[in-house]
Amino acid sequence: MADYFLGNDEYFKGIGKVAYEGPESDNPLSFKFFDAGKVISGKTMAEHLRFAIAYWHSFCGKGSDPFGSPTQIFPWDDPDPMTAAEKKADAAFEFFTKVGAGLYCFHDIDASPDGATVAEYEKNLFSMAEVLKERQDATGVKLLWNTANMFSNPRYMNGAATNPDFTVLARAGSQVKACLDVNVMLGGENYVFWGGREGYMTLLNTQMKRELDHLAQFLSISRDYGRSIGFKGTFLIEPKPMEPTKHQYDFDAATAIGFLRNYGLDKDFKCNIENNHATLAGHTFAHDLQVCADADMLGSIDANEGDAQNGWDTDEFPTNVYDSLEAMMVVLKSGGLKTGGLNFDAKLRRNSTDSEDLFLAHIGGMDTFALALEIADRIITDGKLDAMISKRYSSFDSGKGADFEAGKLSLTDLRDIAAGQGESERISGKQELIKNLINQYIFG
Ligand code: XUL
Ligand code: CO
């Protein structure tokens, strides 16, 4: 990956390319565990992990919260919106290349100023897409996915594709059309729909089935348009149960997959699973990944983590090796990320205001997933855990258990088998042993 800032203004001054220095290094601006070229089971760490940077949190989010003003001062700010957007793109590509992430993701209005009219919005977006294309070509950084922000503008307060007002739905369509055009221009590998306001605040004013039909129709014509202009990648739905909407239609992976199958969209769409969304839905990260993997619907991952005491989406950078390890076990066993990636949909804390903090946060996230990858690979290659799990289900491998799996037994057959077999043995699930074993793999 080529450096970007050379010849341009340097925004992250004093910080060079982040290098792997190993676990003994006391340089905070180095990788301790992520060694991009290190080969693990036939692929490099970089190929396994496919890290992506989220434009919105890293270069747009200024740290405001409901109780206070922004705390971040971005050196790429400019009073002229298009100049600001170009400078932001420079800062972004400087960051991507310095931190060594080969992929990035953005919403339309992260990268280009919104417009009062559709025409103005399109003009800004297409002109910024040219800028991004130049930066991509200069650096070799690629687009993992883009998406349309159909939740910030007040017009979307009642939803976008599920808005009861058709004029708003049409406006949302204009955004998705332009974003798909931009995706194809930039060679995007996926296109994301996150329905932050696709849901309802109260059923008392909502025709739920009609809204779901509209959402499906909207996604179908978006798919058709994307395919017609040569988009060959995967469309991704990003489940989240709530926030900002009280009840979001793409509640969790199982709900999103059921919806996609119900409307015949499952050939073109997969899921983009975000840790903090899964935990808000009352699941673990690994659970939602496994639901997708089992349905061949695992598209990509938004890598972050929540706060165990908070009931909202805190979007913290991942540092929890244990959860990331469980996630990577699911990913590796299902054949890897393929055209998906690990997108850091994570933000600095409001009081993390040094310019190095963005680097430290990503270094931590990348090191966490590198550790997770190495340990997950060791657990899988060693085979001890898999052997325990296989043994746990071995009563279905032969005899009557196998007959049952093959659909050869009726309920009456089960009754007769049960009557003849006596009381079942108690067979331990060995959860404590397994957890101890995992600690041995991590720290042993
Ligand atoms: C919001 C969220 C979004 C999507 C893209 O919780 O995760 O940033 O990833 O719209
Ligand atoms: Co996300």
Coordinates of C-alpha atoms in Angstrom, one line a residue, residues 66-257:
P66 CA -26.7 14.9 24.2
F67 CA -25.0 16.7 27.1
G68 CA -22.2 18.5 25.3
S69 CA -20.6 20.1 22.3
P70 CA -17.9 18.6 20.1
T71 CA -14.6 18.0 21.7
Q72 CA -12.5 17.1 18.5
I73 CA -10.9 19.8 16.5
F74 CA -10.1 18.3 13.0
P75 CA -7.2 20.0 11.2
W76 CA -8.9 19.1 7.9
D77 CA -12.0 21.3 8.7
D78 CA -12.7 24.1 6.3
P79 CA -15.5 26.7 6.0
D80 CA -16.1 25.7 2.3
P81 CA -18.0 22.3 2.4
M82 CA -16.4 20.9 -0.8
T83 CA -12.9 21.9 0.3
A84 CA -13.6 20.4 3.7
A85 CA -14.7 17.2 2.0
E86 CA -11.5 17.0 -0.1
K87 CA -9.3 17.7 2.9
K88 CA -11.1 15.1 4.9
A89 CA -10.5 12.6 2.1
D90 CA -6.8 13.4 2.2
A91 CA -6.8 12.9 6.0
A92 CA -8.7 9.6 5.6
F93 CA -6.3 8.2 3.0
E94 CA -3.3 9.4 5.0
F95 CA -4.7 7.5 8.0
F96 CA -5.6 4.3 6.0
T97 CA -2.1 4.0 4.6
K98 CA -0.3 4.9 7.9
V99 CA -2.3 2.4 9.9
G100 CA -2.1 -0.2 7.1
A101 CA -5.8 -0.9 6.6
G102 CA -6.5 -2.0 3.0
L103 CA -10.2 -1.2 3.0
Y104 CA -12.6 1.5 4.0
C105 CA -16.4 2.2 4.3
F106 CA -18.5 5.3 4.1
H107 CA -22.0 6.8 4.0
D108 CA -22.7 9.3 1.2
I109 CA -22.8 12.3 3.4
D110 CA -19.7 11.3 5.4
A111 CA -17.7 11.9 2.3
S112 CA -19.6 14.6 0.5
P113 CA -21.8 17.5 1.6
D114 CA -25.6 16.8 1.5
G115 CA -27.6 18.9 -0.9
A116 CA -30.8 20.9 -0.7
T117 CA -32.0 19.2 -3.9
V118 CA -31.5 15.7 -5.4
A119 CA -29.4 17.3 -8.2
E120 CA -27.2 19.2 -5.8
Y121 CA -26.7 16.1 -3.6
E122 CA -25.8 14.0 -6.7
K123 CA -23.4 16.7 -8.0
N124 CA -21.5 16.8 -4.7
L125 CA -21.4 13.0 -4.3
F126 CA -20.2 12.2 -7.8
S127 CA -17.6 14.9 -7.6
M128 CA -16.3 13.5 -4.3
A129 CA -16.4 10.0 -5.7
E130 CA -13.9 11.1 -8.3
V131 CA -11.7 12.4 -5.5
L132 CA -12.0 9.1 -3.7
K133 CA -11.3 7.2 -6.8
E134 CA -8.0 9.1 -7.4
R135 CA -7.0 8.4 -3.7
Q136 CA -7.9 4.7 -4.1
D137 CA -5.8 4.5 -7.3
A138 CA -2.9 6.3 -5.7
T139 CA -2.8 4.1 -2.6
G140 CA -4.3 0.7 -3.5
V141 CA -6.9 1.1 -0.7
K142 CA -10.2 -0.4 -1.7
L143 CA -13.8 0.1 -0.9
L144 CA -15.3 -2.6 1.4
W145 CA -18.7 -1.0 1.2
N146 CA -20.6 2.2 1.0
T147 CA -24.1 3.1 2.1
A148 CA -26.7 5.8 2.1
N149 CA -27.3 7.8 5.3
M150 CA -31.1 7.6 5.5
F151 CA -31.4 8.4 9.1
S152 CA -29.8 11.8 10.0
N153 CA -31.9 14.2 7.9
P154 CA -35.1 15.2 9.6
R155 CA -37.1 14.0 6.6
Y156 CA -36.3 10.5 7.7
M157 CA -37.7 10.9 11.2
N158 CA -40.5 8.4 10.3
G159 CA -38.3 6.1 8.4
A160 CA -36.9 5.9 4.9
A161 CA -38.1 2.8 2.9
T162 CA -40.7 2.2 5.7
N163 CA -41.9 5.8 5.8
P164 CA -45.7 6.2 5.6
D165 CA -45.1 9.1 3.3
F166 CA -44.2 7.9 -0.3
T167 CA -42.4 11.2 -1.1
V168 CA -39.8 10.3 1.6
L169 CA -39.4 6.8 0.3
A170 CA -38.8 8.2 -3.2
R171 CA -36.1 10.6 -1.8
A172 CA -34.5 7.6 -0.1
G173 CA -34.5 5.8 -3.5
S174 CA -32.7 8.7 -5.1
Q175 CA -29.9 8.4 -2.5
V176 CA -29.5 4.6 -2.9
K177 CA -29.4 4.9 -6.7
A178 CA -26.6 7.5 -6.5
C179 CA -24.7 5.4 -3.8
L180 CA -24.9 2.3 -6.0
D181 CA -23.6 4.4 -9.0
V182 CA -20.7 5.5 -6.7
N183 CA -20.1 1.9 -5.5
V184 CA -19.7 0.7 -9.1
M185 CA -17.3 3.7 -9.9
L186 CA -15.2 2.8 -6.9
G187 CA -15.3 -1.0 -7.3
G188 CA -17.0 -1.6 -4.0
E189 CA -17.1 -5.2 -2.8
N190 CA -20.4 -4.9 -0.9
Y191 CA -23.3 -2.4 -0.4
V192 CA -24.8 -2.0 3.0
F193 CA -28.3 -1.2 4.2
W194 CA -28.5 -0.3 7.9
G195 CA -32.1 0.6 8.7
G196 CA -31.6 2.8 11.7
R197 CA -35.1 4.3 11.3
E198 CA -36.7 1.4 9.5
G199 CA -39.1 0.3 12.3
Y200 CA -41.6 1.9 14.5
M201 CA -41.9 4.0 17.6
T202 CA -45.4 2.8 18.5
L203 CA -47.6 0.2 16.9
L204 CA -50.6 2.4 17.6
N205 CA -49.8 4.5 14.4
T206 CA -48.2 1.7 12.3
Q207 CA -49.2 -0.7 9.6
M208 CA -46.3 -3.1 10.2
K209 CA -46.9 -5.5 7.3
R210 CA -47.3 -2.7 4.8
E211 CA -44.0 -1.2 6.0
L212 CA -42.2 -4.5 5.7
D213 CA -43.7 -5.0 2.2
H214 CA -42.4 -1.5 1.3
L215 CA -38.9 -2.3 2.7
A216 CA -38.7 -5.5 0.7
Q217 CA -39.9 -3.8 -2.5
F218 CA -37.4 -1.1 -2.0
L219 CA -34.6 -3.6 -1.5
S220 CA -35.7 -5.6 -4.5
I221 CA -35.6 -2.6 -6.9
S222 CA -32.3 -1.5 -5.4
R223 CA -30.9 -4.9 -6.1
D224 CA -32.3 -4.8 -9.6
Y225 CA -30.8 -1.4 -10.3
G226 CA -27.4 -2.4 -8.8
R227 CA -27.2 -5.6 -10.9
S228 CA -28.3 -3.6 -14.0
I229 CA -25.3 -1.2 -13.7
G230 CA -22.8 -4.0 -13.1
F231 CA -22.7 -4.3 -9.3
K232 CA -21.5 -7.8 -8.7
G233 CA -20.8 -7.7 -5.0
T234 CA -23.0 -8.6 -2.1
F235 CA -25.8 -6.5 -0.7
L236 CA -25.7 -6.5 3.1
I237 CA -28.3 -5.9 5.8
E238 CA -27.0 -4.8 9.1
P239 CA -29.3 -6.0 11.9
K240 CA -29.8 -3.9 15.0
P241 CA -32.7 -4.2 17.5
M242 CA -33.2 -0.6 18.4
E243 CA -31.6 2.9 18.6
P244 CA -32.5 5.3 17.2
T245 CA -35.9 3.6 16.4
K246 CA -37.6 1.9 19.4
H247 CA -38.2 -1.3 17.4
Q248 CA -36.1 -1.8 14.3
Y249 CA -37.3 -4.3 11.7
D250 CA -33.8 -5.9 11.2
F251 CA -33.8 -6.8 14.9
D252 CA -31.1 -9.5 14.8
A253 CA -29.5 -11.9 12.4
A254 CA -32.3 -14.5 12.6
T255 CA -35.0 -11.8 12.0
A256 CA -33.1 -10.3 9.1
I257 CA -32.5 -13.7 7.5

